[in-house]
Coordinates of C-alpha atoms in Angstrom, one line a residue:
M1 CA 0.0 0.0 0.0
M2 CA 2.8 2.4 0.9
N3 CA 4.5 1.7 -2.5
F4 CA 1.3 2.6 -4.3
L5 CA 0.9 5.8 -2.3
L6 CA 4.5 6.8 -3.1
I7 CA 4.0 6.2 -6.8
A8 CA 0.8 8.2 -6.7
V9 CA 2.5 11.1 -5.0
I10 CA 5.3 11.1 -7.6
V11 CA 2.9 11.0 -10.5
L12 CA 0.9 13.9 -9.0
A13 CA 4.1 15.9 -8.4
V14 CA 5.1 15.5 -12.1
L15 CA 1.7 16.5 -13.3
T16 CA 1.7 19.6 -11.0
V17 CA 5.1 20.7 -12.3
A18 CA 3.8 20.2 -15.9
Q19 CA 0.7 22.3 -15.3
I20 CA 2.8 25.1 -13.7
I21 CA 5.1 25.3 -16.7
R22 CA 2.0 25.3 -19.0
L23 CA 0.5 28.2 -17.0
L24 CA 3.8 30.2 -17.2
N25 CA 3.8 29.8 -21.0
L26 CA 0.2 30.9 -21.3
S27 CA 0.8 33.9 -19.0
S28 CA 3.8 34.9 -21.2
K29 CA 1.7 34.7 -24.3
L30 CA -1.0 36.8 -22.7
G31 CA 1.6 39.4 -21.8
G32 CA 2.7 39.6 -25.5
K33 CA 6.0 37.8 -24.9
N34 CA 7.3 34.8 -26.8
A35 CA 8.0 31.9 -24.3
D36 CA 10.9 30.8 -26.5
D37 CA 12.8 34.1 -26.3
I38 CA 16.0 34.0 -24.3
T39 CA 16.9 37.2 -22.4
T40 CA 20.2 38.4 -21.0
G41 CA 18.7 37.7 -17.5
D42 CA 18.0 34.1 -18.5
N43 CA 21.6 33.6 -19.7
N44 CA 23.0 35.2 -16.5
R45 CA 20.8 33.0 -14.3
Q46 CA 21.7 29.8 -16.1
G47 CA 25.4 30.6 -16.2
T48 CA 25.3 31.4 -12.5
N49 CA 23.5 28.1 -11.9
F50 CA 26.2 26.2 -13.7
L51 CA 28.8 27.9 -11.5
I52 CA 26.9 27.1 -8.3
F53 CA 26.4 23.5 -9.3
M54 CA 30.1 23.2 -10.1
I55 CA 31.0 24.3 -6.5
L56 CA 28.4 22.1 -4.8
F57 CA 29.3 19.2 -7.0
M58 CA 33.1 19.4 -6.3
V59 CA 32.4 19.9 -2.6
S60 CA 30.2 16.8 -2.5
V61 CA 32.8 14.7 -4.3
F62 CA 35.5 15.6 -1.7
Y63 CA 33.1 15.2 1.2
M64 CA 31.9 11.7 0.1
T65 CA 35.4 10.6 -0.6
Y66 CA 36.4 11.6 2.9
R67 CA 33.2 10.4 4.6
W68 CA 33.2 6.9 3.0
W69 CA 36.9 6.2 2.4
D70 CA 36.8 3.6 5.2
V71 CA 34.4 1.3 3.2
M72 CA 37.0 0.9 0.4
L73 CA 38.8 -2.5 0.1
P74 CA 41.1 -3.2 3.0
P75 CA 44.9 -3.6 2.5
A76 CA 45.6 -6.7 0.4
S77 CA 46.4 -10.0 2.2
S78 CA 48.0 -11.8 -0.8
E79 CA 51.1 -11.4 -3.0
H80 CA 49.3 -10.5 -6.2
G81 CA 46.9 -8.2 -4.3
V82 CA 49.7 -5.7 -3.8
E83 CA 50.3 -5.6 -7.6
Y84 CA 46.6 -5.4 -8.2
D85 CA 46.2 -2.5 -5.8
G86 CA 49.2 -0.7 -7.4
L87 CA 47.5 -0.9 -10.8
M88 CA 44.3 0.3 -9.3
Q89 CA 45.9 3.3 -7.6
I90 CA 47.7 4.4 -10.8
T91 CA 44.5 4.1 -12.8
M92 CA 42.5 6.1 -10.2
I93 CA 45.2 8.8 -10.0
I94 CA 45.0 9.4 -13.7
I95 CA 41.2 9.3 -13.7
C96 CA 41.0 11.7 -10.8
L97 CA 43.5 14.1 -12.4
V98 CA 41.5 14.2 -15.6
F99 CA 38.3 14.6 -13.6
L100 CA 39.6 17.5 -11.5
I101 CA 40.8 19.3 -14.7
T102 CA 37.9 18.7 -17.0
Q103 CA 34.9 19.0 -14.8
P104 CA 35.6 22.5 -13.3
M105 CA 36.5 23.7 -16.8
L106 CA 33.2 22.4 -18.2
F107 CA 31.1 24.3 -15.8
W108 CA 33.4 27.4 -15.6
F109 CA 33.2 27.8 -19.4
A110 CA 29.4 27.4 -19.3
F111 CA 29.4 30.4 -17.0
K112 CA 32.2 32.5 -18.6
Y113 CA 30.9 32.1 -22.1
R114 CA 27.2 32.4 -21.3
G115 CA 25.0 34.3 -23.8
V116 CA 25.7 38.0 -23.9
K117 CA 24.0 40.4 -26.3
G118 CA 26.3 41.3 -29.2
R119 CA 28.8 38.6 -28.5
K120 CA 29.5 36.2 -31.4
A121 CA 31.3 32.8 -31.1
T122 CA 34.4 32.2 -33.1
F123 CA 34.1 29.3 -35.5
F124 CA 37.0 26.9 -35.9
S125 CA 36.6 24.4 -38.7
H126 CA 39.9 22.6 -38.1
N127 CA 42.9 22.7 -35.7
N128 CA 45.6 20.1 -36.3
K129 CA 47.5 21.0 -33.1
L130 CA 44.5 20.6 -30.9
E131 CA 43.4 17.3 -32.5
L132 CA 47.0 16.0 -32.2
I133 CA 47.0 16.9 -28.5
W134 CA 43.6 15.3 -27.6
T135 CA 44.5 12.1 -29.6
V136 CA 48.2 11.5 -28.6
I137 CA 47.8 12.2 -24.8
P138 CA 44.9 9.7 -24.2
A139 CA 46.5 7.2 -26.6
V140 CA 49.8 7.3 -24.7
A141 CA 48.1 7.1 -21.3
L142 CA 45.9 4.1 -22.4
A143 CA 48.9 2.3 -24.0
V144 CA 50.8 2.6 -20.7
L145 CA 47.8 1.5 -18.6
I146 CA 47.0 -1.4 -20.9
T147 CA 50.6 -2.7 -21.1
Y148 CA 51.0 -2.5 -17.4
G149 CA 47.6 -4.1 -16.8
L150 CA 48.4 -7.0 -19.2
S151 CA 51.7 -7.6 -17.3
I152 CA 49.8 -7.8 -14.0
W153 CA 47.1 -10.0 -15.6
N154 CA 49.7 -12.5 -16.8
D155 CA 51.4 -12.5 -13.4
V156 CA 48.1 -13.1 -11.6
M157 CA 46.4 -15.5 -14.0
F158 CA 49.4 -17.6 -15.1
P159 CA 51.6 -18.0 -12.0
N160 CA 54.4 -20.6 -11.8
T161 CA 53.0 -23.8 -10.3
K162 CA 55.7 -26.2 -11.6
D163 CA 58.8 -24.9 -9.7
K164 CA 56.9 -23.6 -6.7
E165 CA 55.3 -25.8 -4.0
T166 CA 51.5 -25.5 -4.5
I167 CA 48.5 -26.7 -2.5
Y168 CA 45.7 -27.9 -4.8
M169 CA 42.1 -27.7 -3.7
E170 CA 38.6 -27.3 -5.1
V171 CA 35.7 -25.0 -4.0
Y172 CA 32.3 -26.4 -5.0
A173 CA 29.2 -24.1 -5.2
K174 CA 25.5 -24.8 -5.1
Q175 CA 22.5 -22.8 -3.9
F176 CA 23.3 -21.6 -1.2
D177 CA 26.4 -23.4 0.0
W178 CA 30.1 -23.9 -0.4
T179 CA 32.1 -27.2 0.0
A180 CA 35.9 -27.4 -0.2
R181 CA 37.9 -30.4 -1.3
Y182 CA 41.7 -30.8 -0.7
A183 CA 44.1 -33.0 -2.5
G184 CA 45.4 -35.7 -0.2
A185 CA 48.9 -37.0 0.5
D186 CA 49.7 -37.3 -3.2
N187 CA 48.9 -33.6 -3.7
K188 CA 46.8 -34.6 -6.7
L189 CA 43.2 -33.4 -6.8
G190 CA 40.8 -36.0 -8.1
K191 CA 38.3 -35.1 -10.9
G192 CA 34.7 -34.2 -10.1
N193 CA 31.5 -34.7 -12.0
V194 CA 27.9 -33.7 -11.1
R195 CA 26.6 -37.2 -11.9
Y196 CA 28.6 -38.5 -9.0
V197 CA 26.9 -36.1 -6.5
G198 CA 24.9 -38.1 -3.9
G199 CA 25.0 -38.8 -0.2
N200 CA 28.2 -37.5 1.4
N201 CA 29.9 -37.1 -2.0
I202 CA 28.8 -33.4 -2.2
T203 CA 31.5 -32.4 -4.7
G204 CA 30.9 -35.3 -7.0
L205 CA 34.4 -36.8 -6.6
V206 CA 35.3 -39.3 -9.3
S207 CA 37.3 -42.2 -8.0
K208 CA 37.3 -46.0 -7.9
T209 CA 35.5 -46.1 -4.5
T210 CA 33.0 -43.4 -5.3
T211 CA 32.2 -45.1 -8.7
D212 CA 31.3 -48.3 -6.9
A213 CA 29.3 -46.5 -4.3
R214 CA 27.4 -44.4 -6.9
L215 CA 26.6 -47.4 -9.1
K216 CA 25.4 -49.3 -6.0
S217 CA 23.2 -46.4 -4.9
L218 CA 21.7 -46.0 -8.4
S219 CA 21.0 -49.8 -8.6
E220 CA 19.2 -49.7 -5.3
D221 CA 17.1 -46.7 -6.4
I222 CA 16.3 -48.5 -9.7
A223 CA 15.2 -51.6 -7.8
S224 CA 13.0 -49.5 -5.5
A225 CA 11.4 -47.7 -8.4
Q226 CA 10.8 -51.0 -10.2
K227 CA 9.1 -52.5 -7.1
I228 CA 6.7 -49.5 -7.0
A229 CA 6.0 -49.8 -10.7
E230 CA 5.2 -53.5 -10.4
T231 CA 3.2 -53.5 -7.1
S232 CA 1.4 -50.1 -7.0
K233 CA -2.2 -49.9 -8.0
N234 CA -2.1 -46.1 -8.4
A235 CA -1.6 -45.3 -12.1
F236 CA 0.0 -42.0 -11.3
K237 CA 2.6 -43.5 -9.0
V238 CA 3.3 -46.2 -11.6
K239 CA 3.9 -43.6 -14.3
N240 CA 6.2 -41.6 -12.1
A241 CA 8.1 -44.7 -11.1
E242 CA 8.6 -45.7 -14.8
E243 CA 9.8 -42.2 -15.7
N244 CA 12.2 -42.3 -12.7
I245 CA 13.6 -45.7 -13.8
K246 CA 14.4 -44.2 -17.2
K247 CA 16.3 -41.3 -15.6
L248 CA 18.1 -43.5 -13.2
M249 CA 19.2 -45.9 -15.9
K250 CA 20.4 -43.0 -18.0
M251 CA 22.4 -41.7 -15.0
K252 CA 23.8 -45.2 -14.3
K253 CA 25.1 -45.5 -17.9
S254 CA 26.6 -42.0 -17.7
V255 CA 28.5 -43.0 -14.5
Q256 CA 29.7 -46.2 -16.1
A257 CA 30.9 -44.3 -19.2
I258 CA 32.8 -41.7 -17.0
A259 CA 34.5 -44.5 -15.1
L260 CA 35.5 -46.3 -18.4
Q261 CA 36.9 -43.2 -19.9
S262 CA 39.0 -42.5 -16.8
T263 CA 42.5 -44.0 -16.4
E264 CA 43.4 -46.1 -13.4
E265 CA 45.7 -43.3 -12.2
A266 CA 42.9 -40.7 -12.5
L267 CA 40.5 -42.9 -10.5
M268 CA 43.1 -43.4 -7.8
M269 CA 44.0 -39.7 -7.5
G270 CA 40.8 -38.9 -5.6
E271 CA 41.0 -41.8 -3.2
D272 CA 42.8 -39.7 -0.5
D273 CA 40.9 -36.4 -1.2
I274 CA 39.5 -34.6 1.9
Q275 CA 36.1 -32.9 1.8
V276 CA 35.5 -30.1 4.4
K277 CA 33.1 -27.3 5.2
E278 CA 35.8 -24.8 6.3
I279 CA 38.8 -23.6 4.3
H280 CA 42.2 -23.6 6.0
L281 CA 45.3 -22.1 4.2
P282 CA 48.9 -21.9 5.2
V283 CA 50.4 -18.4 5.1
N284 CA 53.0 -17.6 2.5
K285 CA 52.3 -20.7 0.5
Q286 CA 50.8 -20.8 -3.0
V287 CA 47.3 -22.2 -3.3
Q288 CA 45.5 -23.1 -6.5
M289 CA 41.7 -23.1 -6.1
R290 CA 39.6 -24.8 -8.7
F291 CA 35.9 -23.8 -8.9
R292 CA 32.8 -25.7 -10.1
S293 CA 29.1 -25.2 -9.7
Q294 CA 26.3 -27.7 -9.4
D295 CA 23.3 -25.6 -10.4
I296 CA 23.7 -22.0 -11.7
I297 CA 26.6 -19.4 -12.1
H298 CA 28.0 -18.3 -8.7
S299 CA 31.0 -16.1 -8.1
A300 CA 33.7 -17.0 -5.5
Y301 CA 34.9 -13.8 -3.9
M302 CA 37.5 -13.2 -1.2
P303 CA 38.1 -9.4 -1.1
H304 CA 41.0 -9.4 1.3
F305 CA 42.9 -11.7 -1.1
R306 CA 41.7 -9.9 -4.2
V307 CA 40.3 -13.1 -5.5
Q308 CA 37.2 -13.4 -7.6
M309 CA 36.3 -16.2 -10.1
N310 CA 33.0 -17.3 -11.6
C311 CA 31.8 -20.9 -10.8
V312 CA 30.2 -22.2 -13.9
P313 CA 28.1 -25.4 -14.2
G314 CA 29.7 -27.9 -16.5
A315 CA 33.1 -26.1 -16.5
E316 CA 36.1 -25.7 -14.3
T317 CA 37.7 -22.4 -13.5
L318 CA 40.8 -21.8 -11.3
F319 CA 42.7 -19.0 -9.5
T320 CA 46.2 -19.2 -7.9
F321 CA 47.3 -16.9 -5.1
T322 CA 49.5 -16.8 -2.0
P323 CA 48.0 -15.5 1.3
T324 CA 50.5 -13.2 3.2
K325 CA 48.6 -12.5 6.4
T326 CA 47.2 -14.9 8.9
T327 CA 43.8 -14.5 10.5
A328 CA 45.6 -13.6 13.8
D329 CA 47.6 -10.9 11.9
M330 CA 44.4 -9.4 10.6
K331 CA 42.8 -9.5 14.0
A332 CA 45.7 -7.5 15.4
E333 CA 45.8 -5.2 12.4
T334 CA 42.1 -4.4 12.5
G335 CA 41.8 -4.4 16.2
D336 CA 38.8 -6.7 15.8
D337 CA 39.0 -10.0 17.8
K338 CA 36.0 -11.3 15.8
F339 CA 37.6 -10.8 12.4
E340 CA 37.4 -13.7 10.0
Y341 CA 38.3 -14.2 6.3
V342 CA 35.3 -15.3 4.3
L343 CA 34.6 -16.6 0.9
M344 CA 31.3 -15.4 -0.3
C345 CA 29.2 -15.4 -3.5
N346 CA 29.4 -12.2 -5.4
K347 CA 26.8 -13.0 -8.0
I348 CA 23.1 -12.7 -7.1
C349 CA 22.0 -16.4 -7.2
G350 CA 18.6 -16.5 -5.4
A351 CA 16.8 -15.7 -2.2
A352 CA 19.5 -16.8 0.2
H353 CA 22.4 -15.4 -1.9
Y354 CA 23.3 -13.0 1.0
N355 CA 24.1 -15.9 3.3
M356 CA 26.2 -18.0 0.9
Q357 CA 29.6 -17.9 2.5
I358 CA 32.3 -20.2 4.0
K359 CA 34.8 -19.4 6.7
V360 CA 38.5 -19.1 5.6
V361 CA 41.3 -19.5 8.2
V362 CA 44.9 -18.5 7.3
E363 CA 47.5 -19.9 9.8
D364 CA 51.1 -20.9 10.1
E365 CA 52.3 -24.1 8.4
A366 CA 52.4 -26.2 11.6
S367 CA 48.8 -25.3 12.5
Y368 CA 47.6 -26.0 8.9
Q369 CA 49.3 -29.4 8.8
K370 CA 47.8 -30.3 12.2
W371 CA 44.3 -29.3 11.1
L372 CA 44.8 -31.3 7.8
S373 CA 45.9 -34.4 9.6
E374 CA 42.7 -34.4 11.7
Q375 CA 40.5 -34.4 8.6
K376 CA 39.1 -37.6 7.2
T377 CA 39.1 -38.6 3.6
L378 CA 35.9 -38.3 1.6
I379 CA 35.7 -42.0 0.8
S380 CA 35.9 -42.9 4.5
S381 CA 32.4 -41.3 5.0
L382 CA 30.7 -43.1 2.1

């Protein structure tokens, strides 16, 4: 009801303004004046308005920058984040310099060169020097920014993982939840497939044990559906059971095909994988996160690490980074004993999008290894 009243008030206000303008035009005509005529007074008023707006606009920009500066991104907590922030700062410095030069000039010229009786504008059809200046300067600035940006992009997106010890893990998204999976003792992350998702195998790990467990589960579901189709006297239930059998048989064939197409080595890689609901990372050690999604597109976002990557159904994306500050360091730095790193979804994915997050703990190597040793492998819970 309140929304309807608000809309009604806005509509009435617009209609009122329109009628006032119409009355002013009619009164001008009755007075023998042309409403389209522009007087010196009109020019002075509009020029002064431009000048006033410029002052208020610039004051508001500086005020808002000062007032809400603290809600900007906090200092980076990863190696590449420092480079990323450097690129951002250089870009913003250039943008702000251009803004502070061009915007005051725009409004000042509107005031200075407002309409004055008898003044005529000078017409320039062509100016090579001016065109050279406004072409070369932006081109050089953009070339520098793009070249620098590409070098940062290559460093961030294609880091060295062969000669540097790297932790391999996966972050799996679904509405509205995150699940992480770590490579086990072999430091080789097993493959995942959505057709394997079932029971405790939340991430759809493909391995020898999970294949056997998945085929067994599907066979039991098929047998249960066949029993309903054979014994039920309800035609609707029989039809649903028959359709379910077809889907389950198709799923079973898909799982068998995936297993047959996988090498023995690939099936064994996931046997020691660890599935958890809380992410732990060792400080100053490179981590490669792989991302998948079960349902729709999500976006894994960790602002302190300057990490963001889309999680796409049917595809695998990845991001490699090195955390440089432990959770304890950040608690001391922020003065907040309740501070926690968090991985959240940064793409609106439904009603509970706001609550889709998972805790991230950054700690020293010894604490990380202790935590990891206490976790059970995924196949032990099947």
